[in-house]
PDB file of C-alpha atoms in Angstrom:
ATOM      1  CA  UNK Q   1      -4.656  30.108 -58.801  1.00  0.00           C
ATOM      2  CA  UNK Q   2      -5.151  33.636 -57.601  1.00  0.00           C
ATOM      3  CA  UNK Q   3      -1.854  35.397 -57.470  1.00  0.00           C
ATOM      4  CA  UNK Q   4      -2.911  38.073 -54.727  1.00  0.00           C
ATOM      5  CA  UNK Q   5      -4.236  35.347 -51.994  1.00  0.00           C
ATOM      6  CA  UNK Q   6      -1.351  32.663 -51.225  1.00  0.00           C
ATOM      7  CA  UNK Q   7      -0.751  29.904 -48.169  1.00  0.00           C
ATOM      8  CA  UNK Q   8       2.457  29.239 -47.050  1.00  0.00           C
ATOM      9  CA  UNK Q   9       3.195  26.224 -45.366  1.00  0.00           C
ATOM     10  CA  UNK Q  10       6.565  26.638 -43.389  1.00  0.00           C
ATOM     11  CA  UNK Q  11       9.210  26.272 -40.937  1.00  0.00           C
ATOM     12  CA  UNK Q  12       9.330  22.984 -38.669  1.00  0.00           C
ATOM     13  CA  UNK Q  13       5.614  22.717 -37.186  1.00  0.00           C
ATOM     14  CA  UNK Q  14       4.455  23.130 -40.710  1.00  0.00           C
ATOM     15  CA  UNK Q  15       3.013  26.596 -39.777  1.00  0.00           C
ATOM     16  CA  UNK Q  16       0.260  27.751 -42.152  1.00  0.00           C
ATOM     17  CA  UNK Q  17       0.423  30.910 -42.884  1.00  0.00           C
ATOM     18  CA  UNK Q  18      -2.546  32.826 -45.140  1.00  0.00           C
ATOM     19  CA  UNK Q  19      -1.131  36.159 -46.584  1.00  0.00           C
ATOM     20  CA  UNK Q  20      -3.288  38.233 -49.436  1.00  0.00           C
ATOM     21  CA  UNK Q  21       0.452  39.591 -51.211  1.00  0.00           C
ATOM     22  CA  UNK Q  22      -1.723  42.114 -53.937  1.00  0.00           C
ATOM     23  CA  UNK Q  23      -2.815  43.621 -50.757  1.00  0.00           C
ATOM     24  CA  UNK Q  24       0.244  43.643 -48.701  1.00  0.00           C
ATOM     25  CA  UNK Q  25       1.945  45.147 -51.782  1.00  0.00           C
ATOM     26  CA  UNK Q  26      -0.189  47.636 -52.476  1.00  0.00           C
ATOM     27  CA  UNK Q  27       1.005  51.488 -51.811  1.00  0.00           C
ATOM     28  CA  UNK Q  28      -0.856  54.056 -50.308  1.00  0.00           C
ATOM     29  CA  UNK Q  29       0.368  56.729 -52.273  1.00  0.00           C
ATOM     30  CA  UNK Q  30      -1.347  59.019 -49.977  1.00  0.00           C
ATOM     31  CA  UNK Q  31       0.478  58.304 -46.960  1.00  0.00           C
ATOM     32  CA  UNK Q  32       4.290  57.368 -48.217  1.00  0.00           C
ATOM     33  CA  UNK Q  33       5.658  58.263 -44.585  1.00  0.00           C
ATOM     34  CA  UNK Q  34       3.775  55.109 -42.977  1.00  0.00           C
ATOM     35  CA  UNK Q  35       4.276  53.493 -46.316  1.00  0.00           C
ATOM     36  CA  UNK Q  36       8.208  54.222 -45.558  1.00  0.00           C
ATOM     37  CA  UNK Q  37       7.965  52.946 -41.934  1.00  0.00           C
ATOM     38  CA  UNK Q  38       6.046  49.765 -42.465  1.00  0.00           C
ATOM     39  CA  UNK Q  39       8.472  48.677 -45.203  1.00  0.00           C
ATOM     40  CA  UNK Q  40      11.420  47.045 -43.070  1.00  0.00           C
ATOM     41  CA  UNK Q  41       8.916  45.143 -40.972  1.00  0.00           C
ATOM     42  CA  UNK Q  42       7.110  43.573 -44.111  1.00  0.00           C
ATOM     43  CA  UNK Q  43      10.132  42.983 -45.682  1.00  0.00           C
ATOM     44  CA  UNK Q  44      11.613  41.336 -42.376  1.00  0.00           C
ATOM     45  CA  UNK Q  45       8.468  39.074 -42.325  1.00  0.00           C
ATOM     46  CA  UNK Q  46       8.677  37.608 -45.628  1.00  0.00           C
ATOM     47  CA  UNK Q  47      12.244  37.092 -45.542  1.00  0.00           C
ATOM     48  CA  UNK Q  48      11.489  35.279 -42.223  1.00  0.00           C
ATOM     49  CA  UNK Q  49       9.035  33.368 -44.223  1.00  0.00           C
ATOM     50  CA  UNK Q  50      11.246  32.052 -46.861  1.00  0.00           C
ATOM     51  CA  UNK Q  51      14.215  31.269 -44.751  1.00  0.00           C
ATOM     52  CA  UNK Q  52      11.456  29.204 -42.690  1.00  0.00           C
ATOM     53  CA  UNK Q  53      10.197  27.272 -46.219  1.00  0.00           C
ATOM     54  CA  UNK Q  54      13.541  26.782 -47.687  1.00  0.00           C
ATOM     55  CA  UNK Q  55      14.236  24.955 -43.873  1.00  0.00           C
ATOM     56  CA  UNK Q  56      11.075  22.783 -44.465  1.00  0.00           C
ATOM     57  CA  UNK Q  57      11.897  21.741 -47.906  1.00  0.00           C
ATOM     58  CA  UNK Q  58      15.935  20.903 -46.515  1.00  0.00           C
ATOM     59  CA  UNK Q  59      14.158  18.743 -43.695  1.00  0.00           C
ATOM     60  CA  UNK Q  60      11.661  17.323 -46.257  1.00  0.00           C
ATOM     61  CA  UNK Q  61      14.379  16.375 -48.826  1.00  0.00           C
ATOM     62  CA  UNK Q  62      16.078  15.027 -45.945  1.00  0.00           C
ATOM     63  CA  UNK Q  63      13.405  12.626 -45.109  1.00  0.00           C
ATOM     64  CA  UNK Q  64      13.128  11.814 -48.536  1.00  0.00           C
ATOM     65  CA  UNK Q  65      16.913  10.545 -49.075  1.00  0.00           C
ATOM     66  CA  UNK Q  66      16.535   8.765 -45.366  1.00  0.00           C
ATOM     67  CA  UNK Q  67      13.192   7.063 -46.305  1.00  0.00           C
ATOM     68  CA  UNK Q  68      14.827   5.569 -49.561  1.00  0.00           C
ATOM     69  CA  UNK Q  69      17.713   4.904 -48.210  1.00  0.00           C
ATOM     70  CA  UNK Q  70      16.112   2.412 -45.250  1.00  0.00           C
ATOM     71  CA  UNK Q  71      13.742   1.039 -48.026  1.00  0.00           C
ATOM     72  CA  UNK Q  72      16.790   0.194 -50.488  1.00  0.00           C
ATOM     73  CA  UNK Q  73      18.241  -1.443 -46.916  1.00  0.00           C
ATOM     74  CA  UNK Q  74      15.286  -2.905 -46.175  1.00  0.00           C
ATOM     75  CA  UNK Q  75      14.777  -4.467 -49.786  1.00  0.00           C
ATOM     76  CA  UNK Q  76      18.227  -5.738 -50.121  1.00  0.00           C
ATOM     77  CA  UNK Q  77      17.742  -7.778 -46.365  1.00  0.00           C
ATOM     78  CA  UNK Q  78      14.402  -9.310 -47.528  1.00  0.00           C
ATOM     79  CA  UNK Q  79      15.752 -10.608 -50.615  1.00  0.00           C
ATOM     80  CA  UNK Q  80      16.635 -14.023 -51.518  1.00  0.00           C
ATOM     81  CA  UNK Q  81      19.396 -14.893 -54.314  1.00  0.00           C
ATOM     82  CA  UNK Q  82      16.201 -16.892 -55.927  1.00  0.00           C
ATOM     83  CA  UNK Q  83      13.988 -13.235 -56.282  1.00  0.00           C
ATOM     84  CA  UNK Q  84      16.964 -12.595 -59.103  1.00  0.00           C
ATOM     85  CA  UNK Q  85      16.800  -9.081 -57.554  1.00  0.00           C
ATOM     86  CA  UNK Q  86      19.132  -6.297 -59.728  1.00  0.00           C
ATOM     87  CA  UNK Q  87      20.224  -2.970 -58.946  1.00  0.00           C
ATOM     88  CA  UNK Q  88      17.830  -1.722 -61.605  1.00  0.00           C
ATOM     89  CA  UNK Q  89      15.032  -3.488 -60.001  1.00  0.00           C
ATOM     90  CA  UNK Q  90      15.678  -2.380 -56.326  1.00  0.00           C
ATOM     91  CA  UNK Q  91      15.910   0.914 -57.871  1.00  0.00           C
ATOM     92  CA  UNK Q  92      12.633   0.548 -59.267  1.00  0.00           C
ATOM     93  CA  UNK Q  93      10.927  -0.941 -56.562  1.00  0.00           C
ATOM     94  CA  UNK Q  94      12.042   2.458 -54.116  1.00  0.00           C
ATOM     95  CA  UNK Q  95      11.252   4.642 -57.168  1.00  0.00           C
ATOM     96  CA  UNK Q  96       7.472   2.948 -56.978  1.00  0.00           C
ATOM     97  CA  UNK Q  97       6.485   3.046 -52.941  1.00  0.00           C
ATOM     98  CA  UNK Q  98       3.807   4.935 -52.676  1.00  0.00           C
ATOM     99  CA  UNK Q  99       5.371   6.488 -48.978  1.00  0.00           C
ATOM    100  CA  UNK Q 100       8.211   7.683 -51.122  1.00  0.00           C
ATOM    101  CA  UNK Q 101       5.717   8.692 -53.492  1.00  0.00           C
ATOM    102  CA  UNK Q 102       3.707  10.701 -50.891  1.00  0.00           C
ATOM    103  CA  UNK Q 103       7.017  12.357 -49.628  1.00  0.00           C
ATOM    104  CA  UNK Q 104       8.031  13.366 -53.065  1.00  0.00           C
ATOM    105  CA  UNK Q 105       4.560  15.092 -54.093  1.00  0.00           C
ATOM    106  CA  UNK Q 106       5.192  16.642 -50.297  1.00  0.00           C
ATOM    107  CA  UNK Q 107       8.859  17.770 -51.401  1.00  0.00           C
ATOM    108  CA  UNK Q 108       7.292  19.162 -54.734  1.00  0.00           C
ATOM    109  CA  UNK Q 109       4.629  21.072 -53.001  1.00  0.00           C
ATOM    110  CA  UNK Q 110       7.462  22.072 -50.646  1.00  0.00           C
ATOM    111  CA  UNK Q 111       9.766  23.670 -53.279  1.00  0.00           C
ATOM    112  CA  UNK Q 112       6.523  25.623 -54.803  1.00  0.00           C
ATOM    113  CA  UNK Q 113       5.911  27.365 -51.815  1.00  0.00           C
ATOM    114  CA  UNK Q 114       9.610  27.819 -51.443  1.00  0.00           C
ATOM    115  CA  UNK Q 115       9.993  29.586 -54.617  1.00  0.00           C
ATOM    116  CA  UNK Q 116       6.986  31.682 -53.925  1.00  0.00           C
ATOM    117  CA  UNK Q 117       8.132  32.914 -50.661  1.00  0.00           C
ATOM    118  CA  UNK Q 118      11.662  34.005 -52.010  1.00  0.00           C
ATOM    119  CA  UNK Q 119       9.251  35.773 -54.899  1.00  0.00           C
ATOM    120  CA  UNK Q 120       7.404  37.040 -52.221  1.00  0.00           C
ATOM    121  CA  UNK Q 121      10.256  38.480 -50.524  1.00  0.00           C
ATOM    122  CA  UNK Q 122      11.791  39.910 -53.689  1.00  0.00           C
ATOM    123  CA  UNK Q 123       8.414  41.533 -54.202  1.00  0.00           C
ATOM    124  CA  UNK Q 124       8.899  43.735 -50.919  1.00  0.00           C
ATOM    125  CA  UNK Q 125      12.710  44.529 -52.302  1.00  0.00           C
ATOM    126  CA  UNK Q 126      10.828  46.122 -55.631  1.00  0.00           C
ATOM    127  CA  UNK Q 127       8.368  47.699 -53.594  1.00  0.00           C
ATOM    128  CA  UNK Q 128      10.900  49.660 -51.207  1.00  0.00           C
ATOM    129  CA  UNK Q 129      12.611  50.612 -54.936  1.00  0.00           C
ATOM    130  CA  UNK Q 130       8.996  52.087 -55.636  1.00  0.00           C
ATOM    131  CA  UNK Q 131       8.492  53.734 -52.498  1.00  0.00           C
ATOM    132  CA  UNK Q 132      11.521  55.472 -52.964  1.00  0.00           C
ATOM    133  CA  UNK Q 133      11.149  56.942 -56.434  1.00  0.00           C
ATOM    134  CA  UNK Q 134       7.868  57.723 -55.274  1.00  0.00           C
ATOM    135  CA  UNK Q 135       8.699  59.671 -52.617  1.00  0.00           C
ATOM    136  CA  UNK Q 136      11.688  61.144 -54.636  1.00  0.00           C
ATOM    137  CA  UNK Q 137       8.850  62.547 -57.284  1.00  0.00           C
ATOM    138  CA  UNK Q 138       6.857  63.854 -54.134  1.00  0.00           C
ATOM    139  CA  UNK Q 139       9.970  65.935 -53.069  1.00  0.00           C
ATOM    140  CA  UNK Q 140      10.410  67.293 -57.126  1.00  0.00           C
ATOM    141  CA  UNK Q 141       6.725  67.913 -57.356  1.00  0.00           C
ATOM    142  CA  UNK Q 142       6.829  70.274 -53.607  1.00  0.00           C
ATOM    143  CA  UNK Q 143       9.912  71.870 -55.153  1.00  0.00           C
ATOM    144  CA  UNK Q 144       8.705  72.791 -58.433  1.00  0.00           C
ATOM    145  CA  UNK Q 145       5.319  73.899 -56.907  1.00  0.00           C
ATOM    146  CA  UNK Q 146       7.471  75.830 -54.053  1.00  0.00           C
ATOM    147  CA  UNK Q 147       9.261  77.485 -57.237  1.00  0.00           C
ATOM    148  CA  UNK Q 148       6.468  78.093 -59.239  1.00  0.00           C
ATOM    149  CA  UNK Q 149       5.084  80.055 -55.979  1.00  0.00           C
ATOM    150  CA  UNK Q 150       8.066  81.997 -55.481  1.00  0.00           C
ATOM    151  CA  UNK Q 151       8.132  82.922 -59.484  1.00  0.00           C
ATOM    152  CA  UNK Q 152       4.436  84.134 -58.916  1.00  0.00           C
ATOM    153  CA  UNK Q 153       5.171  86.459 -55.991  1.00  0.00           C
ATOM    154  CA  UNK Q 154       7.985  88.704 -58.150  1.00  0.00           C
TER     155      UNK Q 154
END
């Protein structure tokens, strides 16, 4: 898996969204001032974008405790005292569906892209902490070079 290139599937619709993070990340170190002004925004958008997965993997885990709970239902009013069935085995028997199955490999995938977006997100915290000290060392630089100047004229 590249790290730079991700896909986030999120929100309610299942939105797709295709983000290159190395590249969003990145810092022109020549031009801090847009580097400073884009910052909110990008952070905004990622936060955005992990509220929206953490939502889809709520609805999915949702679906997930609804789907076993009408199967366990479901099990329990086909049964016949004769199919000896036991808690154990009703449990076993919703554990084994392959629709639950397909909704827990969904929920997995789900909490993946979850945790990546919230890393994501993080990511753009450290990177306003570098644009700062960055543009803190531009400031000492000017003044020491505005100093050294001044020393040079007397």
């Amino acid at each position: 898996m590249e790290i730079g290139k991700i896909k986030l599937i999120v929100g309610k619709n299942d939105e797709e969204v295709k983000v290159n993070l190395e590249e969003r990340l990145a810092i022109d170190q020549e031009d801090l001032n847009s580097e400073l002004s884009n910052q909110p925004s990008e952070f905004a958008r990622f936060a955005v974008l992990a509220a929206r997965a953490k939502s889809r993997r709520e609805r999915i885990d949702y679906e997930l405790e609804e789907y076993e709970n009408k199967l366990d239902i479901s099990i329990r009013e086909g049964a016949t005292k004769e199919d000896g069935l036991t808690e154990g085995k009703i449990k076993a028997l919703v554990r084994i569906d392959s629709k639950r199955l397909a909704v827990v490999n969904t929920l997995i995938e789900a909490k993946e892209i979850e945790e990546i977006a919230i890393a994501a997100k993080e990511a753009f915290s450290q990177r306003k902490d570098c644009l700062i000290s960055l543009g803190a060392n531009r400031r000492a630089e000017m003044d020491t070079d505005l100093y050294l100047k001044e020393r040079k004229k007397k």
